[in-house]
Coordinates of C-alpha atoms in Angstrom, one line a residue:
Chain A
M1 CA 16.4 -12.4 15.6
T2 CA 17.3 -9.5 16.9
W3 CA 16.6 -6.0 15.7
W4 CA 20.2 -5.4 14.9
E5 CA 20.1 -8.1 12.4
T6 CA 16.6 -7.3 10.8
L7 CA 18.1 -3.7 10.4
R8 CA 21.6 -5.3 8.8
S9 CA 19.9 -7.3 6.6
G10 CA 17.1 -4.4 5.6
F11 CA 20.2 -2.2 4.2
D12 CA 22.2 -5.0 2.8
A13 CA 19.3 -5.6 0.5
I14 CA 19.3 -2.3 -0.4
V15 CA 22.6 -1.5 -1.1
G16 CA 22.7 -5.0 -3.0
H17 CA 19.8 -3.2 -5.5
R18 CA 21.5 0.4 -5.9
L19 CA 20.1 1.2 -8.9
R20 CA 16.4 0.0 -8.1
S21 CA 16.6 1.4 -4.5
G22 CA 18.2 5.0 -5.3
L23 CA 15.3 5.4 -7.8
T24 CA 13.0 4.2 -5.3
V25 CA 14.4 6.9 -2.5
L26 CA 14.4 9.4 -5.3
G27 CA 10.7 9.4 -5.4
I28 CA 10.6 10.2 -1.3
L29 CA 13.2 12.4 -1.4
I30 CA 11.6 14.8 -4.5
G31 CA 8.2 14.4 -1.7
I32 CA 10.1 15.3 0.8
A33 CA 12.4 18.3 -0.4
A34 CA 9.3 19.7 -2.0
V35 CA 7.0 19.6 1.5
I36 CA 10.3 21.3 3.3
L37 CA 10.5 24.0 0.5
T38 CA 7.0 25.1 0.0
V39 CA 6.5 25.1 4.0
G40 CA 9.6 26.9 4.3
L41 CA 8.5 29.4 1.0
G42 CA 5.0 29.8 3.4
E43 CA 6.9 30.5 6.8
G44 CA 9.3 32.9 5.1
A45 CA 6.0 34.8 3.2
T46 CA 4.2 35.5 6.6
A47 CA 7.6 36.5 8.2
Q48 CA 8.2 39.1 5.3
V49 CA 4.7 40.2 5.6
N50 CA 4.8 40.3 9.4
S51 CA 8.1 42.1 9.3
A52 CA 6.8 44.9 6.6
I53 CA 3.6 45.3 8.9
T54 CA 5.2 46.0 12.1
S55 CA 7.7 48.1 10.4
L56 CA 5.0 50.4 10.2
G57 CA 5.4 50.9 14.0
T58 CA 3.9 49.8 17.2
N59 CA 0.5 49.5 19.1
L60 CA -0.3 50.9 15.5
L61 CA -4.3 52.1 14.4
I62 CA -4.3 53.3 11.1
V63 CA -7.5 55.2 10.0
S64 CA -8.6 55.2 6.1
P65 CA -11.4 56.9 4.3
G66 CA -14.3 54.5 3.8
S67 CA -16.9 54.2 1.1
T68 CA -18.7 56.7 -0.4
S69 CA -22.5 56.3 -1.0
T70 CA -24.0 58.3 -3.8
G71 CA -27.8 57.2 -3.7
L72 CA -27.5 53.6 -4.6
V73 CA -24.1 53.4 -5.8
R74 CA -21.8 52.3 -3.4
G75 CA -17.9 53.2 -4.1
G76 CA -15.0 51.1 -2.3
F77 CA -12.8 51.5 0.8
G78 CA -10.8 54.7 0.2
S79 CA -13.3 56.2 -2.3
A80 CA -14.0 58.9 0.2
S81 CA -11.9 61.9 1.3
T82 CA -13.3 62.5 4.2
L83 CA -10.3 62.5 6.9
T84 CA -8.7 66.1 7.6
Y85 CA -6.1 67.5 9.5
A86 CA -8.3 68.6 11.3
N87 CA -10.0 65.1 12.0
A88 CA -6.1 64.0 13.3
Q89 CA -5.7 67.4 15.5
A90 CA -8.9 66.2 17.4
L91 CA -7.6 62.6 17.6
G92 CA -5.1 63.7 19.6
N93 CA -7.0 65.6 21.9
K94 CA -6.4 63.7 25.2
R95 CA -9.8 64.3 26.7
D96 CA -11.7 62.8 24.1
C97 CA -9.0 59.6 23.8
P98 CA -7.0 59.3 26.7
D99 CA -6.0 56.1 25.4
V100 CA -4.2 57.4 21.5
K101 CA -0.9 58.6 22.6
A102 CA 0.2 60.2 19.2
V103 CA -1.5 60.5 16.1
A104 CA 0.4 61.4 12.7
P105 CA -1.7 62.5 9.7
Q106 CA -0.3 61.2 6.3
V107 CA -0.4 62.5 2.7
Q108 CA 1.2 60.6 0.1
T109 CA 1.6 61.6 -3.2
A110 CA 4.4 61.1 -5.9
A111 CA 6.9 63.5 -6.9
N112 CA 9.9 64.1 -8.8
L113 CA 12.9 65.8 -6.6
V114 CA 15.3 67.4 -8.4
A115 CA 18.6 68.4 -6.7
G116 CA 21.2 70.3 -9.1
S117 CA 21.4 68.3 -12.4
T118 CA 20.1 64.7 -10.7
N119 CA 16.4 64.0 -10.6
W120 CA 14.6 61.0 -8.7
T121 CA 10.9 60.4 -8.3
T122 CA 9.5 59.0 -5.5
Q123 CA 6.6 59.2 -2.5
V124 CA 6.3 62.4 -0.8
I125 CA 4.4 62.0 2.2
G126 CA 3.1 64.9 4.3
S127 CA 2.3 64.9 7.7
T128 CA 3.3 65.8 11.2
T129 CA 6.0 66.1 14.2
N130 CA 4.6 62.9 15.5
W131 CA 5.0 61.2 12.3
L132 CA 8.9 60.3 13.3
Q133 CA 7.7 58.2 16.7
V134 CA 3.9 57.0 15.6
R135 CA 6.1 55.5 12.6
G136 CA 9.1 53.9 14.7
R137 CA 11.8 56.0 12.5
S138 CA 14.9 57.9 14.0
M139 CA 17.0 60.7 12.5
A140 CA 20.5 59.5 10.8
L141 CA 21.7 63.6 10.1
G142 CA 19.8 66.9 11.1
S143 CA 16.8 67.0 12.4
F144 CA 13.1 66.6 11.6
F145 CA 10.6 69.4 10.6
T146 CA 9.4 71.6 13.8
A147 CA 5.8 72.0 15.3
T148 CA 6.4 75.6 13.6
D149 CA 7.1 74.3 10.4
V150 CA 3.8 72.3 10.1
K151 CA 1.9 75.8 11.3
T152 CA 3.5 77.9 8.7
D153 CA 3.8 75.6 5.7
A154 CA 7.3 75.6 5.7
N155 CA 9.1 74.5 2.6
V156 CA 10.9 72.0 4.5
V157 CA 11.6 68.2 3.7
V158 CA 13.4 65.4 5.5
L159 CA 15.1 62.8 3.3
G160 CA 15.2 58.8 3.3
S161 CA 18.6 57.4 3.4
T162 CA 18.4 55.8 -0.6
T163 CA 16.8 58.9 -1.6
A164 CA 19.4 61.2 -0.7
Q165 CA 22.0 58.6 -2.4
E166 CA 19.9 58.6 -5.4
L167 CA 20.0 62.2 -5.6
G168 CA 23.4 62.7 -4.8
L169 CA 23.8 64.2 -1.2
F170 CA 26.6 62.8 0.4
N171 CA 25.8 66.1 3.3
P172 CA 22.4 67.3 2.1
V173 CA 21.3 69.0 5.4
G174 CA 20.8 72.8 4.5
Q175 CA 20.5 72.3 1.0
T176 CA 17.6 73.0 -1.7
I177 CA 16.0 70.8 -4.0
D178 CA 12.9 70.9 -6.0
I179 CA 9.8 69.3 -5.1
G180 CA 7.7 69.8 -8.2
S181 CA 9.5 72.8 -9.0
V182 CA 9.6 74.0 -5.7
P183 CA 12.0 74.3 -3.5
F184 CA 12.6 73.2 -0.3
T185 CA 15.1 73.2 2.1
V186 CA 16.6 69.4 4.0
T187 CA 16.4 69.8 7.4
G188 CA 18.2 65.9 7.7
V189 CA 17.8 62.2 6.7
L190 CA 16.3 59.6 7.9
N191 CA 17.9 56.1 9.4
T192 CA 17.0 52.8 7.7
A193 CA 14.4 51.5 8.8
G194 CA 16.2 48.0 9.2
S195 CA 12.9 46.3 7.3
S196 CA 13.8 43.2 5.0
S197 CA 10.4 44.3 3.2
S198 CA 10.9 44.9 -0.5
S199 CA 7.6 45.5 -1.7
T200 CA 7.7 49.1 -0.3
N201 CA 11.0 50.4 0.4
E202 CA 11.0 52.6 3.7
D203 CA 14.1 54.2 3.0
D204 CA 13.1 56.1 -0.4
M205 CA 10.6 58.9 0.7
A206 CA 10.6 62.7 1.0
V207 CA 8.2 63.9 4.4
V208 CA 7.3 67.5 4.4
P209 CA 5.2 69.2 6.6
V210 CA 1.2 68.1 6.2
T211 CA 0.4 71.6 5.6
T212 CA 3.1 71.9 3.0
A213 CA 2.2 69.0 0.9
Q214 CA -1.4 69.9 0.8
E215 CA -1.1 73.6 -0.5
D216 CA 2.0 73.0 -3.0
L217 CA 1.3 68.8 -3.5
T218 CA -1.9 67.8 -3.4
G219 CA -3.7 70.5 -3.5
T220 CA -6.9 69.6 -1.2
P221 CA -7.5 69.6 2.1
T222 CA -7.8 66.0 3.1
V223 CA -5.7 63.4 4.5
D224 CA -4.8 59.5 3.3
N225 CA -4.5 58.3 6.4
I226 CA -4.1 58.8 10.3
Y227 CA -1.6 56.9 11.8
L228 CA -2.8 56.3 15.8
E229 CA 0.0 55.0 18.4
A230 CA -2.1 53.2 21.6
T231 CA -0.3 54.0 24.8
S232 CA 0.4 50.4 25.0
G233 CA -0.9 47.3 23.2
S234 CA -3.4 46.4 26.1
T235 CA -4.9 49.7 25.3
M236 CA -5.3 49.5 21.5
G237 CA -9.2 48.2 22.0
A238 CA -10.1 51.3 24.0
A239 CA -7.8 53.4 21.7
Y240 CA -9.7 52.1 18.8
T241 CA -13.4 52.7 20.4
E242 CA -12.3 56.1 21.7
A243 CA -11.2 57.3 18.0
T244 CA -14.3 56.0 16.5
D245 CA -16.5 58.0 18.6
E246 CA -14.8 60.8 17.9
L247 CA -14.4 60.5 14.1
L248 CA -18.4 59.5 14.0
A249 CA -19.1 62.8 16.1
L250 CA -17.0 65.0 13.9
H251 CA -18.7 63.5 10.9
D252 CA -22.4 63.6 12.3
I253 CA -23.0 60.3 11.9
T254 CA -25.2 58.6 14.4
D255 CA -25.2 54.7 13.0
P256 CA -21.6 53.5 13.2
A257 CA -22.9 51.2 10.7
N258 CA -22.8 54.4 8.3
A259 CA -18.8 55.1 9.2
D260 CA -17.3 56.9 5.9
F261 CA -13.9 55.6 7.4
T262 CA -12.2 52.2 8.7
I263 CA -10.2 51.9 11.5
T264 CA -7.6 49.0 11.1
S265 CA -5.2 47.5 13.6
Q266 CA -1.6 46.0 12.7
T267 CA -3.1 42.3 14.0
S268 CA -5.8 42.7 11.8
L269 CA -3.5 43.2 9.0
V270 CA -1.1 40.7 10.1
Q271 CA -3.9 38.4 10.6
T272 CA -5.0 39.1 6.9
A273 CA -1.7 38.6 6.0
S274 CA -1.3 35.5 7.3
S275 CA -4.6 34.0 6.5
V276 CA -3.9 34.3 2.6
N277 CA -0.3 33.6 2.8
S278 CA -1.7 30.0 4.8
A279 CA -4.1 29.4 2.2
L280 CA -1.4 29.2 -0.3
T281 CA 0.9 27.3 2.0
F282 CA -1.7 24.9 2.3
L283 CA -2.5 24.6 -1.2
L284 CA 1.4 24.2 -1.7
A285 CA 1.9 22.0 0.5
G286 CA -1.2 19.7 -0.7
I287 CA 0.5 19.5 -4.6
A288 CA 3.8 18.5 -2.6
A289 CA 2.3 16.1 -0.5
I290 CA 0.7 14.5 -3.7
S291 CA 4.2 14.3 -5.0
L292 CA 4.9 12.4 -1.4
L293 CA 1.8 9.9 -2.2
V294 CA 3.4 9.0 -5.7
G295 CA 7.0 8.1 -3.8
G296 CA 5.0 5.8 -1.7
I297 CA 3.3 4.1 -4.4
G298 CA 6.8 3.8 -5.8
V299 CA 8.3 2.3 -2.6
M300 CA 5.4 -0.5 -2.7
N301 CA 5.7 -1.1 -6.3
I302 CA 9.5 -2.0 -5.6
M303 CA 8.7 -4.2 -2.8
L304 CA 6.3 -6.1 -4.9
V305 CA 8.9 -6.9 -7.2
S306 CA 11.4 -7.3 -4.3
V307 CA 9.3 -9.8 -3.0
T308 CA 9.0 -11.8 -6.5
E309 CA 12.3 -11.5 -7.2
R310 CA 13.3 -13.0 -3.8
V311 CA 10.6 -15.8 -3.4
R312 CA 13.4 -18.0 -3.3
E313 CA 15.3 -16.3 -0.6
I314 CA 12.0 -15.7 1.1
G315 CA 11.4 -20.0 1.6
L316 CA 15.0 -20.5 2.2
R317 CA 14.9 -18.5 4.7
K318 CA 11.8 -19.9 6.3
A319 CA 13.1 -23.3 5.7
L320 CA 15.9 -22.4 8.3
G321 CA 13.5 -21.4 10.7
A322 CA 12.2 -17.7 10.4
T323 CA 8.9 -17.4 10.8
P324 CA 6.4 -15.1 8.9
A325 CA 6.7 -12.9 11.8
M326 CA 10.3 -12.5 11.2
V327 CA 10.0 -12.2 6.8
R328 CA 7.1 -9.7 7.9
R329 CA 9.7 -7.3 9.6
Q330 CA 12.6 -7.7 7.3
F331 CA 10.3 -6.6 4.5
L332 CA 9.0 -3.9 6.7
V333 CA 11.9 -2.9 7.7
E334 CA 13.8 -2.6 4.4
A335 CA 10.7 -0.4 2.9
S336 CA 11.0 2.1 6.0
A337 CA 14.6 2.4 5.6
L338 CA 13.9 2.9 1.4
G339 CA 11.4 5.9 3.4
L340 CA 13.8 7.2 5.5
T341 CA 17.0 7.5 3.4
G342 CA 14.9 9.1 1.5
G343 CA 13.7 11.6 3.9
I344 CA 16.8 12.3 5.1
A345 CA 18.6 13.1 1.9
G346 CA 15.3 14.9 0.8
A347 CA 15.2 17.1 4.0
A348 CA 19.2 17.3 3.0
L349 CA 18.4 19.1 -0.2
G350 CA 15.7 20.9 1.0
I351 CA 17.6 22.6 3.1
A352 CA 20.1 23.1 1.0
A353 CA 17.6 24.8 -1.4
A354 CA 16.3 26.9 1.0
A355 CA 20.1 28.3 1.4
I356 CA 20.7 28.8 -1.8
V357 CA 17.2 29.7 -3.6
P358 CA 16.7 32.5 -1.7
H359 CA 19.9 34.3 -4.0
F360 CA 17.6 34.0 -7.5
I361 CA 14.3 34.6 -6.3
S362 CA 13.0 37.9 -3.8
N363 CA 11.0 35.0 -1.5
Q364 CA 12.7 34.6 1.9
I365 CA 12.5 30.6 2.3
D366 CA 12.2 29.8 6.6
I367 CA 13.1 26.2 7.2
S368 CA 11.2 25.0 10.4
V369 CA 13.1 22.0 12.2
P370 CA 10.1 20.7 13.8
A371 CA 8.3 20.7 9.8
A372 CA 12.2 19.2 8.7
L373 CA 12.0 16.1 11.0
G374 CA 8.7 15.8 11.1
S375 CA 8.9 15.1 7.4
V376 CA 11.7 12.9 8.0
A377 CA 9.4 11.1 10.1
V378 CA 6.6 11.1 7.4
A379 CA 8.8 9.7 4.9
M380 CA 9.8 6.4 7.2
V381 CA 6.0 6.1 8.2
I382 CA 5.3 6.0 4.2
G383 CA 7.8 3.7 3.5
V384 CA 5.8 1.1 6.5
V385 CA 2.5 1.9 5.4
F386 CA 3.3 1.3 1.7
G387 CA 5.6 -1.5 2.7
V388 CA 2.6 -3.6 4.9
Y389 CA 1.2 -5.0 1.7
P390 CA 4.7 -6.5 0.1
A391 CA 5.6 -7.9 3.5
S392 CA 2.8 -9.5 4.5
R393 CA 2.6 -11.0 0.6
A394 CA 6.0 -12.8 1.5
A395 CA 5.7 -13.8 4.7
R396 CA 2.1 -15.9 3.6
L397 CA 4.4 -17.2 1.0
A398 CA 4.3 -21.2 1.6
P399 CA 8.3 -22.4 2.2
I400 CA 7.4 -25.6 -0.4
E401 CA 5.9 -22.7 -3.1
A402 CA 8.4 -20.3 -2.7
L403 CA 11.7 -23.2 -2.6
R404 CA 10.0 -25.2 -5.9
S405 CA 9.8 -21.2 -7.8
E406 CA 12.8 -21.2 -10.2
Chain B
M1 CA 6.7 -51.5 11.3
P2 CA 5.6 -51.3 13.9
A3 CA 3.3 -47.6 13.7
G4 CA 3.6 -46.6 17.6
G5 CA 7.7 -45.5 17.1
T6 CA 9.8 -48.0 18.8
L7 CA 11.8 -51.0 18.0
I8 CA 14.1 -53.1 19.7
A9 CA 17.6 -52.6 18.5
G10 CA 20.5 -53.8 19.8
G11 CA 18.6 -55.3 22.7
R12 CA 17.3 -51.7 24.2
R13 CA 14.1 -49.8 23.6
Q14 CA 14.8 -46.9 21.7
Q15 CA 12.7 -44.2 20.5
A16 CA 12.3 -43.8 16.4
L17 CA 13.5 -40.1 15.2
V18 CA 11.3 -40.0 12.9
S19 CA 7.6 -41.9 12.8
F20 CA 4.9 -41.8 10.0
D21 CA 1.8 -43.3 11.1
N22 CA -0.7 -43.8 8.1
I23 CA -0.1 -40.4 6.1
W24 CA -2.0 -39.2 3.5
K25 CA -1.5 -36.1 1.2
T26 CA -4.2 -35.3 -1.1
Y27 CA -4.3 -32.0 -3.1
P28 CA -7.9 -31.5 -4.4
T29 CA -7.3 -30.3 -7.7
G30 CA -9.7 -30.3 -10.6
A31 CA -12.7 -32.9 -10.4
E32 CA -10.6 -35.6 -9.1
P33 CA -8.5 -35.1 -5.7
V34 CA -4.8 -35.8 -6.5
H35 CA -3.6 -38.3 -3.5
A36 CA -0.2 -37.6 -3.3
L37 CA 0.9 -39.8 -0.4
R38 CA -1.2 -42.8 0.2
G39 CA -0.8 -43.6 3.9
V40 CA 2.8 -43.9 4.3
S41 CA 4.0 -45.4 7.7
V42 CA 7.6 -45.4 8.0
A43 CA 10.0 -45.0 11.2
V44 CA 13.6 -43.8 11.3
M45 CA 15.7 -44.5 13.9
P46 CA 18.3 -42.0 15.4
G47 CA 22.0 -42.6 13.6
E48 CA 20.4 -44.2 10.5
Y49 CA 21.4 -43.3 7.1
I50 CA 18.4 -44.2 4.7
S51 CA 17.7 -43.2 0.9
I52 CA 15.1 -43.0 -0.9
V53 CA 14.6 -43.4 -4.5
G54 CA 11.7 -43.0 -6.7
P55 CA 10.9 -41.6 -10.3
S56 CA 9.8 -38.0 -10.7
G57 CA 5.8 -38.0 -9.9
S58 CA 6.1 -40.7 -7.4
G59 CA 5.5 -38.4 -4.1
K60 CA 8.8 -38.5 -2.7
S61 CA 9.1 -34.8 -2.7
T62 CA 5.7 -34.5 -0.7
F63 CA 7.3 -37.1 1.8
M64 CA 10.2 -34.8 1.6
H65 CA 8.4 -32.0 2.4
I66 CA 6.4 -33.4 4.9
L67 CA 9.3 -35.1 6.7
G68 CA 10.7 -31.7 6.5
C69 CA 7.9 -29.6 8.2
L70 CA 7.8 -27.6 5.3
D71 CA 4.4 -29.0 4.6
T72 CA 1.7 -30.9 6.9
P73 CA -0.1 -34.1 6.5
T74 CA -3.8 -33.9 5.1
S75 CA -4.5 -37.2 7.5
G76 CA -2.1 -39.4 9.7
R77 CA 0.1 -39.0 12.5
Y78 CA 4.1 -37.6 12.5
L79 CA 6.1 -37.8 15.1
L80 CA 9.3 -36.2 15.6
A81 CA 11.8 -36.8 18.0
G82 CA 8.4 -38.2 20.0
T83 CA 6.2 -34.5 19.1
D84 CA 3.3 -35.0 17.2
V85 CA 4.3 -32.4 14.2
S86 CA 1.5 -33.6 11.9
R87 CA -0.8 -30.6 13.2
M88 CA 1.0 -27.9 14.2
D89 CA 1.3 -24.2 13.1
E90 CA 3.3 -22.2 10.7
V91 CA 5.0 -20.5 13.6
N92 CA 5.8 -23.6 15.7
L93 CA 6.5 -25.8 12.3
A94 CA 9.4 -22.7 11.8
E95 CA 10.8 -23.7 15.3
V96 CA 10.9 -27.2 14.3
R97 CA 12.6 -27.3 11.5
N98 CA 15.3 -24.5 13.0
R99 CA 16.1 -26.7 15.6
R100 CA 15.8 -30.1 14.6
I101 CA 15.9 -30.5 11.1
G102 CA 19.0 -29.7 8.6
F103 CA 18.0 -29.1 5.0
V104 CA 20.2 -29.8 1.8
F105 CA 19.0 -28.7 -1.8
Q106 CA 20.1 -29.9 -5.1
Q107 CA 20.1 -25.8 -6.0
F108 CA 22.4 -25.1 -2.8
H109 CA 19.9 -21.9 -1.8
L110 CA 22.4 -20.0 -0.8
L111 CA 22.0 -16.5 -0.7
P112 CA 24.4 -14.7 -3.2
R113 CA 25.2 -11.7 -1.4
L114 CA 26.1 -13.1 1.7
S115 CA 29.8 -14.7 2.4
A116 CA 29.9 -18.5 3.0
W117 CA 30.0 -17.9 7.0
R118 CA 26.8 -15.2 7.2
N119 CA 25.3 -18.2 4.7
V120 CA 26.3 -20.7 7.1
E121 CA 25.6 -18.0 10.4
L122 CA 21.6 -17.7 9.3
P123 CA 19.9 -20.6 11.0
L124 CA 21.4 -19.4 14.1
I125 CA 20.0 -15.7 13.7
Y126 CA 16.7 -17.2 13.6
A127 CA 17.3 -19.4 16.3
G128 CA 18.5 -16.3 18.8
V129 CA 22.2 -17.4 19.0
P130 CA 24.7 -14.6 20.6
R131 CA 26.3 -12.9 17.6
H132 CA 29.6 -14.1 18.9
E133 CA 28.6 -17.8 19.6
R134 CA 27.3 -17.6 15.9
K135 CA 30.7 -16.6 13.9
A136 CA 32.5 -19.2 16.4
R137 CA 29.5 -21.9 15.6
A138 CA 29.5 -20.9 11.6
L139 CA 33.6 -21.8 11.5
A140 CA 33.6 -24.6 13.2
A141 CA 30.7 -26.0 10.8
L142 CA 32.6 -24.7 7.7
E143 CA 36.0 -26.5 9.0
Q144 CA 33.8 -29.7 9.4
V145 CA 33.2 -29.7 5.6
G146 CA 37.2 -28.5 4.6
L147 CA 36.2 -25.0 4.1
S148 CA 38.3 -23.2 6.2
N149 CA 40.2 -21.4 3.9
R150 CA 37.1 -19.8 1.9
L151 CA 34.9 -18.1 5.0
E152 CA 34.9 -14.8 3.1
H153 CA 34.1 -16.3 -0.3
R154 CA 30.6 -15.3 -1.6
P155 CA 28.7 -18.3 -3.2
N156 CA 29.4 -17.0 -7.2
Q157 CA 33.5 -17.7 -6.2
L158 CA 32.9 -21.4 -5.2
S159 CA 32.7 -24.2 -7.5
G160 CA 29.3 -26.0 -7.6
G161 CA 30.9 -28.9 -5.2
Q162 CA 32.2 -25.9 -2.7
Q163 CA 28.7 -24.5 -2.8
Q164 CA 27.1 -27.3 -2.0
R165 CA 29.6 -27.8 1.2
V166 CA 28.6 -24.5 2.2
A167 CA 24.7 -25.8 2.0
V168 CA 25.9 -29.2 4.4
A169 CA 27.8 -26.9 6.5
R170 CA 24.5 -24.5 7.0
A171 CA 22.4 -27.8 7.4
L172 CA 24.5 -28.8 10.5
V173 CA 25.5 -25.9 12.2
T174 CA 22.3 -25.8 14.5
E175 CA 23.1 -29.7 15.1
P176 CA 20.3 -31.0 13.9
D177 CA 18.5 -34.4 15.4
L178 CA 17.7 -35.1 11.0
L179 CA 19.6 -34.1 8.1
L180 CA 17.1 -34.0 4.9
A181 CA 19.4 -34.1 1.8
D182 CA 16.8 -33.6 -1.6
E183 CA 18.9 -34.6 -4.4
P184 CA 22.0 -33.3 -3.1
T185 CA 24.1 -34.6 -6.0
G186 CA 21.6 -33.3 -8.9
N187 CA 23.5 -30.4 -10.2
L188 CA 27.5 -31.5 -9.3
D189 CA 29.8 -33.5 -12.0
S190 CA 31.0 -37.3 -10.5
R191 CA 33.7 -35.9 -8.8
S192 CA 32.0 -33.2 -6.8
S193 CA 28.9 -35.4 -6.0
A194 CA 31.4 -38.7 -4.9
D195 CA 33.0 -35.7 -2.7
V196 CA 29.8 -34.8 -0.8
L197 CA 28.4 -38.2 -0.8
A198 CA 31.3 -39.2 1.0
M199 CA 31.1 -36.2 3.3
L200 CA 27.7 -37.6 4.1
D201 CA 29.5 -40.7 4.7
G202 CA 31.7 -39.5 7.1
L203 CA 28.8 -37.5 8.9
H204 CA 26.7 -40.9 9.4
R205 CA 29.5 -42.4 10.6
A206 CA 29.6 -39.7 13.2
G207 CA 26.2 -40.3 14.3
R208 CA 24.0 -38.3 12.4
T209 CA 20.8 -39.2 11.5
I210 CA 20.8 -38.7 7.6
V211 CA 17.4 -38.9 5.3
L212 CA 18.3 -38.8 1.4
I213 CA 16.2 -38.6 -1.3
T214 CA 17.1 -39.0 -4.7
H215 CA 16.0 -40.7 -8.0
E216 CA 19.7 -42.3 -9.2
N217 CA 19.9 -45.6 -8.0
D218 CA 23.9 -45.4 -7.1
V219 CA 23.6 -42.2 -5.3
A220 CA 20.7 -44.2 -3.1
Q221 CA 23.2 -46.9 -2.6
A222 CA 25.7 -45.0 -0.9
A223 CA 23.1 -45.2 2.2
E224 CA 22.9 -48.3 4.8
R225 CA 19.1 -48.6 3.8
V226 CA 17.2 -47.9 0.4
M227 CA 13.5 -47.3 0.4
R228 CA 12.0 -47.2 -2.8
F229 CA 8.8 -45.0 -3.5
R230 CA 6.0 -44.8 -6.0
D231 CA 2.6 -43.8 -7.0
G232 CA 2.8 -42.6 -3.1
R233 CA 3.8 -45.3 -0.9
F234 CA 6.9 -47.6 -0.5
I235 CA 7.0 -50.3 -2.6
D236 CA 10.4 -51.3 -0.7
D237 CA 11.2 -50.4 2.5
G238 CA 14.7 -51.6 2.5
E239 CA 15.2 -53.5 5.8
V240 CA 17.9 -55.5 5.1
A241 CA 21.1 -52.8 4.9
A242 CA 22.3 -52.9 1.2

């Protein structure tokens, strides 16, 4: 008996019991579609976070204020306000930090912007001229503020494209808007960030000189973060060490364990985000795998029913010369065909859902081809594994017992 | 009956197709073992048409199962075409059934989802016959039983008599040494029964070896030699043709 014959008889048997085979296939189908979707969702989330993090700029190190210690009470990260514009300027010193290419301090606050009769609340960022380079942005209209503007606390502002739109400013360069009732002159509009990130809108912001922000908006001499761009990807380690040493010296701290700041790199951010995501993905995929297992048990159940129901057929086939191995193979092929059909249908459903679902939820779903192919293979393996027991039951049937049964 | 399996027939020595030598079959049920066959010895020569008659429970079904290599004896020796099949394993028995024996059953045992010719083709699939040859041989066998115009019909589209003829064609398609018919008329009306018996008669005249098992005396008379079975052994081996 050739494989082709075995395959044909397997598919004949499946087509012969449409409803039953259909329900069995459905069990596998749901499992496979769930696995593909959850894995796709996990991959999509990881890709979203990664692109959000890379959209901050390239070769980036971010200095954040560390914890404060008042006696034995230790505050959380960011509770200290230890970073200043002066620190940022020191980090930009080529002699002490040769591997730091550019430095941009950042002050952040929310403020209400008013243009004529339109108002819009958004984040206002105070920084220096390096901000554009460090954050990997460019100008769409006009120009960024200048070093002179920073020195002189000039009331100038650069708007994000969304912000300009919301304020109804179609030709904003040179116009005056109020930020927290202080008048500012618009010098330019940023290009869109091109990031699909939905958590922080990189196009809805206003950028002003750091000195102006400290004076007019926050009223404190500290900055929230200092962004450092290393000279290249390979010098990020060196830049990290130089920046740490410089800041420890500036803050008069001798023991690095007591540092009142932390420096994180994009890589470490990506790693943290990825590990959180993969834990979630594992959990979801685990649940999906359980539904796949249930589908497999369904295959076994239906194959056992099939063997019981076809005892006479098995007896007849044996009387006509089928060996136990041939009978076993026939039932194994049937079980794996059920699995394979469910796998292919499940992959199709999963891929279709991945194309449709993102229109209704904010998450992106990335279907990976190897994962889809792998899950189809897994479905077939499930068919085989759960078909082994029913198939060997069929193979063991004595022909006379089988023929005798009515 | 000499147990060795050779007879002088027509002046020449001829090897028996079937030779049973003191065959016992015992089932270990309950406290007392049941002896279904109690030392059966019999020889069937090639070309013979034998009927075996006996009431139900006489052991004739057990005899048929061992004769058809569907079961093995507890003791004794069974030579089929000179080969000892009494101690063969399941795999070899399957091959012997496939090559040497054609079965016709009371319940026809056709696969309901396959057309007539696909049913007839089945034993050839297990024999490993190539595809194009299988179809030709299946069609030839169906022509032999007069069903050339029913090739694509499924069993439920055929009458009982036609179904049994498909079963006969399936038994013949491998050109077996022995045609084993177990109550072939048991599920048929008298006209279809006569039909099937006439067909067996024709096959016998064409040289087939046939063993017909029945509990009906008039059906048994169709054979040239009638053997009576009772309590696990032959009580009349019908040496003289009826």
